[in-house]
XYZ file of C-alpha atoms in Angstrom:
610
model
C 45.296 24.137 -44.116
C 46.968 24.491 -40.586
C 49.047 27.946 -42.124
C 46.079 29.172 -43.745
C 43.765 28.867 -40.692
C 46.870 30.434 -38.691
C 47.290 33.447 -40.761
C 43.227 33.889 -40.721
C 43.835 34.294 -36.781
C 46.888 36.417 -36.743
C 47.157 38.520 -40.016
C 45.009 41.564 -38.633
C 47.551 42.199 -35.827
C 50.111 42.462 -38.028
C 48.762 45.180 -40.249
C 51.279 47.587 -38.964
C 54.217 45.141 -39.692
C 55.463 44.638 -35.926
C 54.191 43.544 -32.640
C 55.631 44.105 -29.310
C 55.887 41.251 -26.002
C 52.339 42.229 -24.530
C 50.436 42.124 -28.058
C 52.338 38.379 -28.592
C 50.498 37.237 -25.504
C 47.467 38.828 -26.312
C 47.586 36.968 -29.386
C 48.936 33.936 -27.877
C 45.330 33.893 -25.814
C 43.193 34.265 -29.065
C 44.832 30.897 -30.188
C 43.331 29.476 -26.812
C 46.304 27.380 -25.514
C 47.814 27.813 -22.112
C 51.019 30.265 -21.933
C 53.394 31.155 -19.219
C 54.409 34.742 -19.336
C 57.824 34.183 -18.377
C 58.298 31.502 -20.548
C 57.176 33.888 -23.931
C 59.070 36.270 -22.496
C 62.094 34.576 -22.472
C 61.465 33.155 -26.285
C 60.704 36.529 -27.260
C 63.606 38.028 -25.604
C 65.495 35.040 -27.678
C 63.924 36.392 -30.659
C 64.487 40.232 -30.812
C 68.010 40.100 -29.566
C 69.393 38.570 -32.210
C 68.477 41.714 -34.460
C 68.827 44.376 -31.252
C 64.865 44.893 -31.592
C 62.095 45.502 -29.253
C 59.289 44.287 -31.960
C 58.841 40.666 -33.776
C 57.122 40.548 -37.279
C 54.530 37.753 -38.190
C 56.935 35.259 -38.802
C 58.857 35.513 -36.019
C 55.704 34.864 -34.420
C 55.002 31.716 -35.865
C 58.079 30.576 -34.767
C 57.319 31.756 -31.268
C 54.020 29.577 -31.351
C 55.422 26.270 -32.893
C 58.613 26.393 -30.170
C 55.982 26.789 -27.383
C 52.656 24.670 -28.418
C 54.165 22.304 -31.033
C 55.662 19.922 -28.715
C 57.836 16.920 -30.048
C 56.105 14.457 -28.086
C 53.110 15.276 -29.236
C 54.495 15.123 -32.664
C 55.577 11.798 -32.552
C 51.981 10.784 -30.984
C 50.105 11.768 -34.275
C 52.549 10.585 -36.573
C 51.785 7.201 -35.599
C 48.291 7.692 -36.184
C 48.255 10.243 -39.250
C 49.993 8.455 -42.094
C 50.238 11.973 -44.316
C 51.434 13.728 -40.583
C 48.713 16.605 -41.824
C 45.081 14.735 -40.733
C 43.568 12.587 -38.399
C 40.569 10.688 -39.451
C 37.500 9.520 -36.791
C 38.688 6.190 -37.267
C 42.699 6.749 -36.610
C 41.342 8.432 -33.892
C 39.052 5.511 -32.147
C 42.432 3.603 -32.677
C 44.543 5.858 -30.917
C 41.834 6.002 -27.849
C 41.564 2.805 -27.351
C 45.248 1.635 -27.919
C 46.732 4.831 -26.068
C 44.127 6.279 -23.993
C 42.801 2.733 -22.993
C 39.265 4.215 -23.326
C 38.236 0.500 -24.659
C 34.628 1.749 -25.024
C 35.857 4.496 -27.872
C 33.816 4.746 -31.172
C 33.016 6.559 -33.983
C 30.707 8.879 -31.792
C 33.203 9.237 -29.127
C 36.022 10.765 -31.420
C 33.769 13.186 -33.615
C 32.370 14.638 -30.133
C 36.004 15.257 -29.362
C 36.835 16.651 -32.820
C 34.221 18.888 -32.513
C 34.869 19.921 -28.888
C 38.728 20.379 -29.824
C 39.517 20.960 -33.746
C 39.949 24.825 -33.804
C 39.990 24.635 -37.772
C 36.531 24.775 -39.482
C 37.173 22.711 -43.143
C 38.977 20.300 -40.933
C 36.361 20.349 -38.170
C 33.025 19.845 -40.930
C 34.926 16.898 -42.691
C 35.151 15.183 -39.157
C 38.799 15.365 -38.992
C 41.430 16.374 -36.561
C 44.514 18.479 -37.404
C 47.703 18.661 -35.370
C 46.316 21.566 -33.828
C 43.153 19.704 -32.841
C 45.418 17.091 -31.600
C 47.051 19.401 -29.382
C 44.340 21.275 -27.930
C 42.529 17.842 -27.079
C 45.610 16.262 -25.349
C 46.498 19.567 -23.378
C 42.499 19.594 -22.275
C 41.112 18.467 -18.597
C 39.850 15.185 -20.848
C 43.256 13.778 -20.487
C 44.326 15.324 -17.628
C 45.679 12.447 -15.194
C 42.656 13.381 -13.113
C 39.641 10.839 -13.279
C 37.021 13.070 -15.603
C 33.905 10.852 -13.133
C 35.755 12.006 -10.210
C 35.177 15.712 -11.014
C 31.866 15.369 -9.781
C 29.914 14.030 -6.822
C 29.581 9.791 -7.602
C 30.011 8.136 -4.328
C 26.524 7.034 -2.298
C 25.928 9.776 -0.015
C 23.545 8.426 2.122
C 25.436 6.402 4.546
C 25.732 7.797 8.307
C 28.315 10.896 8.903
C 30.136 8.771 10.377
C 30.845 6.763 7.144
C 33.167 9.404 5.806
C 36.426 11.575 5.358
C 35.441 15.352 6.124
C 37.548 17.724 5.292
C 38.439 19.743 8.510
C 40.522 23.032 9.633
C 42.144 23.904 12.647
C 41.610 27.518 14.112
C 40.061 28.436 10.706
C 40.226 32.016 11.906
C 44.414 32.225 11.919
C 45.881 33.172 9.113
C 49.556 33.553 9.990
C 51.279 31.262 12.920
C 49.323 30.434 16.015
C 50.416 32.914 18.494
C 50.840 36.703 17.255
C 49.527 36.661 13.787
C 46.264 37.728 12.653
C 42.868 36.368 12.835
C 40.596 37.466 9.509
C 37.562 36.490 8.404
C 39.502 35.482 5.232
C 40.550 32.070 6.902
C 36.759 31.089 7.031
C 36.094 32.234 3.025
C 39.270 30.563 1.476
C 38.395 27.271 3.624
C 35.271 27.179 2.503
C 35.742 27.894 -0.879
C 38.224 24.496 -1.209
C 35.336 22.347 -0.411
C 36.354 22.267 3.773
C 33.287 21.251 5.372
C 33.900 21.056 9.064
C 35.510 24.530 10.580
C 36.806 25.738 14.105
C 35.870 28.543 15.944
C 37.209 29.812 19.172
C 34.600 32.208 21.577
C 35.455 33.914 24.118
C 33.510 36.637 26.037
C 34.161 40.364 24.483
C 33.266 44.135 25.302
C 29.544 45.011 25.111
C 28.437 41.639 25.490
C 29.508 41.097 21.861
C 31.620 37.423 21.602
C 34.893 37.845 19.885
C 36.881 34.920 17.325
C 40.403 34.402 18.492
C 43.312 32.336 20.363
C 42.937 32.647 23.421
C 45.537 34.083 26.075
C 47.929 34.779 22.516
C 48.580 37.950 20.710
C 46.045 37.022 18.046
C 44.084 39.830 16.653
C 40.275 39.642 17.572
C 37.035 39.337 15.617
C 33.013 39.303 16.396
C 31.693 36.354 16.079
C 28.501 37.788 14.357
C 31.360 38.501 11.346
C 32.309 35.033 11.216
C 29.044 33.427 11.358
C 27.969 35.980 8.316
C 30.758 35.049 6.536
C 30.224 31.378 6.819
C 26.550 31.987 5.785
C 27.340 33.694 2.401
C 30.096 31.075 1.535
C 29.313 27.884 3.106
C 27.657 25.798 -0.083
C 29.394 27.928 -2.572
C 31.796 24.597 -3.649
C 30.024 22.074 -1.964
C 26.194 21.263 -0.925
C 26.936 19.502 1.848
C 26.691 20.118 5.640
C 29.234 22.366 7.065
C 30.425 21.747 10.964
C 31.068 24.240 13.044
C 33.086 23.126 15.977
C 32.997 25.318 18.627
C 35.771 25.792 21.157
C 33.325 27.584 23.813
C 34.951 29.744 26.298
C 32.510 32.395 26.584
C 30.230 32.691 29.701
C 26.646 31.732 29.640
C 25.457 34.920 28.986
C 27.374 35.670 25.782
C 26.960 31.940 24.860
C 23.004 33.150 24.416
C 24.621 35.812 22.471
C 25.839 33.146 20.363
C 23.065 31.168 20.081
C 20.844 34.550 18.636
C 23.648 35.122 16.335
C 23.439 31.795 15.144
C 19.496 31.242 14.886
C 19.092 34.963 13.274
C 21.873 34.838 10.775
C 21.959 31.294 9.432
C 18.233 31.493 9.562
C 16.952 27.819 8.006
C 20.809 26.619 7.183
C 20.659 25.865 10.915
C 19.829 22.391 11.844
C 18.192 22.589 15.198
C 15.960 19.599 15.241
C 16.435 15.838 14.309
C 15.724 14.749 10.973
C 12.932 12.575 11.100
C 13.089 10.563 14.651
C 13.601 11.790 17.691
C 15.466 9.244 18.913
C 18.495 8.653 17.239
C 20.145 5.489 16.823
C 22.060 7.038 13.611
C 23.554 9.673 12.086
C 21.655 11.025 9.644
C 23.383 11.189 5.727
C 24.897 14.119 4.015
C 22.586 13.797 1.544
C 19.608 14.282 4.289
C 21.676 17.377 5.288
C 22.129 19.211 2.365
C 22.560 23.098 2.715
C 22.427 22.192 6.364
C 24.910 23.832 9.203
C 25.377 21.784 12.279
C 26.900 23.032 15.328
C 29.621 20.843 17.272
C 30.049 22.302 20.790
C 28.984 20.346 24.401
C 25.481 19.794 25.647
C 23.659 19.455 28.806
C 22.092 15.822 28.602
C 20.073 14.212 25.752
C 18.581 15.579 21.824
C 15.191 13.908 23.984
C 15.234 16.603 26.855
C 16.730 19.006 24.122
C 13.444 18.762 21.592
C 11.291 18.611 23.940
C 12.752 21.930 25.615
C 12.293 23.155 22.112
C 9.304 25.601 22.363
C 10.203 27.011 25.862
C 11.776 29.714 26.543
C 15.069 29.165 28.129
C 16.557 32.004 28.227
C 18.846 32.884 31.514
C 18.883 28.855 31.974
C 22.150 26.907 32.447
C 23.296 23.745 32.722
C 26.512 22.458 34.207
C 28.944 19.688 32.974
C 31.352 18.438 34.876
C 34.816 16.499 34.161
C 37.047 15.007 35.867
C 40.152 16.778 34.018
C 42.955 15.023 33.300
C 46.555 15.571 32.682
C 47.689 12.843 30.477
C 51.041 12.035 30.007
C 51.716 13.801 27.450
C 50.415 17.153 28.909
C 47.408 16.958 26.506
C 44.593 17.709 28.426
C 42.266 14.933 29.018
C 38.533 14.878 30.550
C 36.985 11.966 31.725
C 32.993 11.604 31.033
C 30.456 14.124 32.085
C 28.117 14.038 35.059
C 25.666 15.990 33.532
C 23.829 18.357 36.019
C 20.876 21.354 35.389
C 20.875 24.305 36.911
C 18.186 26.903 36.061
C 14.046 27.292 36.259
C 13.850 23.201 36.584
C 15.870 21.330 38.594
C 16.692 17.311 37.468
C 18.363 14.447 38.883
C 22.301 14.386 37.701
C 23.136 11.905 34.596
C 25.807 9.892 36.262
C 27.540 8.435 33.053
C 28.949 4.901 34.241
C 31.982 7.328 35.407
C 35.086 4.603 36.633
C 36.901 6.834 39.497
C 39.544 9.394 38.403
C 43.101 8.677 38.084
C 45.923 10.708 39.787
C 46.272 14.226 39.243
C 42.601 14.530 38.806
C 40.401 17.677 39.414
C 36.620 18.228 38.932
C 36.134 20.811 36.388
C 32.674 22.439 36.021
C 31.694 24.264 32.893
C 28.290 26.251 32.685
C 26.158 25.788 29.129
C 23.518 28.462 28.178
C 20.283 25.938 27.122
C 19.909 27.996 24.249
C 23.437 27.324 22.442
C 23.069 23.678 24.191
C 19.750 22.733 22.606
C 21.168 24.246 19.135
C 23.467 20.856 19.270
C 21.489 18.274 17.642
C 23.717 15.180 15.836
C 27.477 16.519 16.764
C 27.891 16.446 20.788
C 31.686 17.043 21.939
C 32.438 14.261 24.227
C 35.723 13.817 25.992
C 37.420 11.094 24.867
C 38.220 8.526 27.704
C 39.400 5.478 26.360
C 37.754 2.742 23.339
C 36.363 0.795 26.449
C 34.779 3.736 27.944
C 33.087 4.787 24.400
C 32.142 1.685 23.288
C 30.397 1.014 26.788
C 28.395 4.679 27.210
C 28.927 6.737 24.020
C 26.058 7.817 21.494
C 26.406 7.756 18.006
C 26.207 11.922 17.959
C 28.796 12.264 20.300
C 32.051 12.847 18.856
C 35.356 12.993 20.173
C 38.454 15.345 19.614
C 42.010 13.710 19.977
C 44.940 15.491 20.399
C 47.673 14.658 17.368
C 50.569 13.268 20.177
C 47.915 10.897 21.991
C 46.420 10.030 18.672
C 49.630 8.862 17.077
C 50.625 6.597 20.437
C 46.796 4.730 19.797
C 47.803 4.489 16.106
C 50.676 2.616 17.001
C 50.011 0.715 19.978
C 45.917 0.008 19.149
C 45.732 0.565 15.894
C 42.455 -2.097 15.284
C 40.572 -0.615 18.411
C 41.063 2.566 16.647
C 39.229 1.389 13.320
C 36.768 -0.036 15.612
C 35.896 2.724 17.277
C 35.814 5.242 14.272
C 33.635 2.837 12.385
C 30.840 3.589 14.822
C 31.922 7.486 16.229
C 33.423 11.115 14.212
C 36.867 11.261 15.624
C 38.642 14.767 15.154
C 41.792 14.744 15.428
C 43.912 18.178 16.055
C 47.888 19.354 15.858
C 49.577 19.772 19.143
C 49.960 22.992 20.736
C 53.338 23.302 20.359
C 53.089 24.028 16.682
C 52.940 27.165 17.715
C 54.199 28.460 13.550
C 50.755 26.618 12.531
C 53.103 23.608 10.970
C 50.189 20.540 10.011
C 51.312 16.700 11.046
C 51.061 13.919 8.088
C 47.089 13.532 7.859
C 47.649 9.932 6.241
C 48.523 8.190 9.316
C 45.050 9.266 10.723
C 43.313 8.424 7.723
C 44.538 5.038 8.058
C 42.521 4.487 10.536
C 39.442 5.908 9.587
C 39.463 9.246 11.628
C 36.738 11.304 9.657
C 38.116 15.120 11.223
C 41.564 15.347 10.260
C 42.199 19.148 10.950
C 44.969 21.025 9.546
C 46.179 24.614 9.326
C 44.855 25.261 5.866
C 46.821 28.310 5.967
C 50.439 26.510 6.124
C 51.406 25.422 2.778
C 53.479 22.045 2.309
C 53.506 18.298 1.804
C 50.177 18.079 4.426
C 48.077 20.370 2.616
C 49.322 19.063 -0.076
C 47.639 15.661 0.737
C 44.169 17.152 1.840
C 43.942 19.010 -1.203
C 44.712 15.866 -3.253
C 42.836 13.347 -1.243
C 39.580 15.842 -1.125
C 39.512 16.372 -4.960
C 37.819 13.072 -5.225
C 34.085 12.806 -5.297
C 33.681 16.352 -7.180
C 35.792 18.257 -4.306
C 32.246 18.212 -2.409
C 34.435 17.744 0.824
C 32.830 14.489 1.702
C 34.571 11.343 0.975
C 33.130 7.709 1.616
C 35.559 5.497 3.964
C 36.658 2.412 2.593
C 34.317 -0.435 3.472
C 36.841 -2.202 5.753
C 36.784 0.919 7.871
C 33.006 1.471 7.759
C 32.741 -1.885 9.255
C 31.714 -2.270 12.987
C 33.346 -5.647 13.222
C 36.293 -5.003 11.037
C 39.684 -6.061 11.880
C 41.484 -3.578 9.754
C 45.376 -2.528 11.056
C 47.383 -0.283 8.741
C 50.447 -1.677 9.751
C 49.169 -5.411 8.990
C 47.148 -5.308 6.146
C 46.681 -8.941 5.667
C 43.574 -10.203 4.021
C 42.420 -6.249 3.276
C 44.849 -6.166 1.330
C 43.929 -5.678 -3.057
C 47.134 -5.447 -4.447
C 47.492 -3.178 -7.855
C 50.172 -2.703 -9.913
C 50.722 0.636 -11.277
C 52.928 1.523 -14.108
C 53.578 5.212 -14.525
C 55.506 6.385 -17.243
C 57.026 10.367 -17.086
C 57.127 11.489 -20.465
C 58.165 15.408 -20.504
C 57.175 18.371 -18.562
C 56.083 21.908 -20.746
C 56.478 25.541 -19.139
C 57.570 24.285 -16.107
C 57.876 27.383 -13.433
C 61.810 28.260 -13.926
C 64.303 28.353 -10.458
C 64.211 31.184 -9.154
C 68.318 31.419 -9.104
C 68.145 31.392 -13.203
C 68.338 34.624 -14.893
C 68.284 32.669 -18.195
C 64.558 31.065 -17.284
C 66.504 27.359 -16.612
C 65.907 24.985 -14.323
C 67.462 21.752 -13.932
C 64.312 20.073 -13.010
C 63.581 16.254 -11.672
C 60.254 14.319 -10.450
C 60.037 12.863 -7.552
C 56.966 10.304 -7.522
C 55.826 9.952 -3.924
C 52.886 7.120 -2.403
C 51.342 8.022 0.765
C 49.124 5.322 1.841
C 49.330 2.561 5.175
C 52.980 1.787 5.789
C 53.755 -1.129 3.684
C 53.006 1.410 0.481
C 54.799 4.306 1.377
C 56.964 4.692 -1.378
C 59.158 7.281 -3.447
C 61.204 7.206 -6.779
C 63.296 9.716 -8.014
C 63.786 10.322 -12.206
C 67.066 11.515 -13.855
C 67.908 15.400 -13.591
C 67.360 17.196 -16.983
C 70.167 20.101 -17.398
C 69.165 23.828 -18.075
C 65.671 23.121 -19.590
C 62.231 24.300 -17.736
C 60.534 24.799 -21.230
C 60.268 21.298 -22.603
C 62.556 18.879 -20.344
C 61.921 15.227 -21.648
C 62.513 12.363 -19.468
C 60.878 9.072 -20.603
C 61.321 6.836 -18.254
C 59.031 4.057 -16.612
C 58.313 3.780 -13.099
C 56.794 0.794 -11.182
C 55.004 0.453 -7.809
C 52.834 -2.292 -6.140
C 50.216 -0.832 -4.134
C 48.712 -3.051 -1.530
C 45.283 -0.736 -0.401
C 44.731 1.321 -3.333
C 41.411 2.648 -1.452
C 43.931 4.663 0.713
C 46.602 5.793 -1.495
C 47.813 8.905 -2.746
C 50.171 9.621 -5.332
C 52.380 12.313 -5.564
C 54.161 14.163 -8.189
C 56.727 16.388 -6.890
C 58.599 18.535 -9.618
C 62.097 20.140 -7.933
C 64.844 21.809 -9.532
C 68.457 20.451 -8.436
C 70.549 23.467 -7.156
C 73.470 21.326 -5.964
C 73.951 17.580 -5.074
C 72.683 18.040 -1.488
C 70.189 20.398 -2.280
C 66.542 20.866 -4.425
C 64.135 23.662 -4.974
C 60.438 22.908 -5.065
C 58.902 23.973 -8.423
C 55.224 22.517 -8.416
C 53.877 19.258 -6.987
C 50.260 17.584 -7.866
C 48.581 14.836 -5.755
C 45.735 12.806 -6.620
C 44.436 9.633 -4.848
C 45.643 6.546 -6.749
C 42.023 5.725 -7.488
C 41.343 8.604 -9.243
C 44.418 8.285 -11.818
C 43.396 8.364 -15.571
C 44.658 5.785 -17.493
C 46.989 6.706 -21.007
């Protein structure tokens, strides 16, 4: 039946006699199975040079197709559950999905929806059977990808406060390139967007003709309106994910552009903007992300309370500032670091200055003053930048909208010298975290150790590939990529006693068997004219400290097509709710060296079992 059906496909192509490399992958595509060109290239090349050809005829064909699609492994699968090795009835196939696939709900109903999502053979398909070629189209499909098929899409309770989640952040969105000469593009804010990020930087500084301008300041980075940006960011913001989108603004414009800024924002994002509280006006919480759907929020400072704010709301305050001032501090390790605002208001009404419970400056301390247009202040509703102080000072005066930014260096010293205050204090406030400045080539720090800790913003360069994006691409296809993920409970918990690097009674310990069968079509090195590799996995965890782990499987010589391993791996997992898992495929050049081919990363909770 398989032939016949085969032949149906194929025969017209071959009216002439002979087909050439592109018409094989054209024909490859009508059979619907995945195909690397370089790959069919190389197993045509195989092909014609035995007879010093340029053209294969229809059964050189076949042969093509059963070396690439009929894999042995799979081979060996279906003979255990096809007696005749031709067909596989509904029933052998409940029995494989529940013994292999662990699906322990499988039935009758279950496998004929798969035979007829998957059996590409009609006769076959009618009698509610599954051929080989079923077989393989079903096992090479998303449903058995290692990838959780109820993770795909949004299942996680999205109405618990902001604050109650991991959202997926950039860094100087607008960089492309490195950090000091490289361009800025509008491109930074589309691609970010488009993988689900949902909280994005922007830095303003005054430009000609009034008109704000996007870049890095006092660098060599190209320039771009800010009207641009915020246009962008309107036409692609829910595109992969409903969700509210953060802008944090890095505000170095004068008051009079920052009005500028404020028009832009009202006029362009038109209703996306939030610009009033959701329900009360007092806010003792942060509202949900489901409340906020389709909503844009702007992160930037603000002159004294949402209160004052909504009730400024139908006044005109244009030409009005208001003045914050810090005590700026140099910190130790030359991070800039601002004690609380004294709020002040300068402008058509004068009021008394918000002295916040400020304890006196260190050393090295200088009164900075920065001047806030009303109009881009009152635009601030549930994300207020706050500088960060200390856990004391924020657990003493700070709001639940006020969020602060930590720098990566001063971050990592409270991760390992407070680690519990940190949980404590991220429970209840939206910590972003940033990389240092000295990454000057836009190089990302490990995002894990922060999201041990329950940091919501952890903001990378999403333009720098590597291990770090690596892990914020993995961790943020949970919960249908929607760029919102729901913190553990133990960090969600105001009186938690959660430490990474003691895990103690959070810790759920799971034991997790992986077993690395083969690899198909891997990419080949890039040193092999032959389209060889000499390939090896790496299995990585990420997670707190005590799981960190990676094993290493044997090297398979000269074979990127179909390299088989089979061989069992083992790993105890202590807080699964944190955990990543890492595949890392590399090809070994020498015995001291290995070059990445392809790597996939999933969070441990989200791995399929079978």
């Amino acid at each position: 039946i398989s032939r016949t059906w085969f032949l149906s496909i194929i025969q017209n192509d071959f009216r002439s006699g002979k087909i050439d490399l592109d018409n094989t992958m054209k024909l490859l595509q009508k059979l619907q199975m995945p195909f690397d060109f370089t790959h069919v290239k190389h197993v045509f090349k195989k092909t014609v040079d035995k007879r010093n050809a340029h053209l294969i005829n229809i059964e050189d064909f076949r042969a093509i197709y059963r070396a690439i699609v009929h894999r042995p492994e799979f081979h060996e699968l279906f003979r255990v559950y096809s007696p005749n090795c031709k067909i596989l009835a509904n029933t052998k196939l409940v029995e494989f999905l529940k013994k292999e696939q662990h699906e322990t709900e499988a039935c009758e109903t279950t496998a004929i929806e798969i035979i007829l999502k998957y059996e590409p053979i009609e006769e076959v398909r009618k009698r509610r059977e599954m051929s080989f070629e079923g077989f393989i189209r079903y096992l090479s499909s998303e449903d058995c990808s290692i990838f959780r098929n109820d993770h795909r899409t949004v299942y996680q309770d999205m109405n618990h406060s902001l604050c109650d989640y991991f959202i997926s952040s950039s860094h100087n969105t607008y960089l492309i390139s490195d950090q000091l000469i490289g361009p800025s593009h509008l491109w930074g804010y589309t691609s970010a967007l488009l993988k689900g990020c949902r909280c994005l930087e922007i830095d303003c500084w005054d430009g000609s003709n009034n008109e704000p301008v996007v870049y890095h300041g006092h660098t060599l980075t190209s320039k771009i309106p800010f009207s641009s940006v915020i246009q962008v960011i309107n036409k692609y913001a829910f595109v992969a994910s409903d969700y509210p989108v953060i802008l944090s603004l890095e505000n170095h414009c004068s008051p009079k552009q920052q009005e500028v800024m404020a028009d832009y924002l009202e006029n362009i994002l038109g209703d996306k903007l939030l610009t009033s509280t959701i329900g009360d006006t007092e806010v003792t919480q942060l509202p949900s992300p489901e409340a906020l759907k389709f909503k844009i929020l702007v992160k930037n400072k603000k002159v004294g309370t949402i209160e004052e704010g909504m009730l400024r709301r139908d006044l005109d305050s244009r030409g009005e500032t208001g003045e914050i001032s810090d005590f700026e501090i140099l910190s130790d390790d030359d991070e800039i670091d601002e004690k609380a605002p004294l709020c002040t208001r300068s402008g058509s009404s004068k009021r008394k200055s918000d002295r916040r419970h400020s304890p006196p400056p260190r050393k090295k301390a200088k009164m900075k003053k920065t001047k806030i247009a009303i109009a881009l202040s009152d635009l601030v509703i549930y994300t207020k930048s706050q500088k960060f102080v200390s856990f004391e000072h924020s657990l003493a005066n700070q709001k639940c909208y006020e969020n602060n930014s930590i720098g990566e260096v001063r971050a990592r010293k409270f991760v390992k010298h407070s680690a519990k205050e940190f949980v404590s204090h991220s429970s209840r406030f939206i910590t972003r975290i940033y990389p240092k400045g000295t990454r000057t080539n836009s190089s990302n720090y490990n995002p894990q150790e922060f999201w041990n800790v329950g940091c919501q913003m952890v903001a990378l360069n999403f333009q720098t590939p590597g291990v770090q994006m690596e892990l914020q691409n993995g961790k943020f296809l949970d919960n249908g990529g929607c760029g919102y993920i729901l913190k553990p409970e133990f960090l969600r918990n105001h009186n938690s006693t959660f430490s990474p690097h003691n895990v103690g009674r959070y810790s759920k310990p799971m034991s997790l068997s992986i077993r690395l069968i083969s690899g198909h079509q891997l990419p080949p090195s890039n040193l092999s004219k032959t389209n060889k590799a000499d390939p090896l996995v790496q299995i990585e965890i990420y997670g707190v400290p005590e799981d960190q782990a990676k094993k290493k499987s044997s090297v398979i010589k000269s074979n990127a097509l179909s390299p088989r391993w089979n061989e069992t791996f083992s790993f105890t997992v202590q807080v699964p709710e944190l955990a990543l898992i890492r595949f890392c495929v590399e090809d070994e050049i020498s015995l001291v060296a290995n070059e990445f081919l392809g790597q996939y990363t999933l969070p441990v909770l989200s791995l399929n079992k079978g």
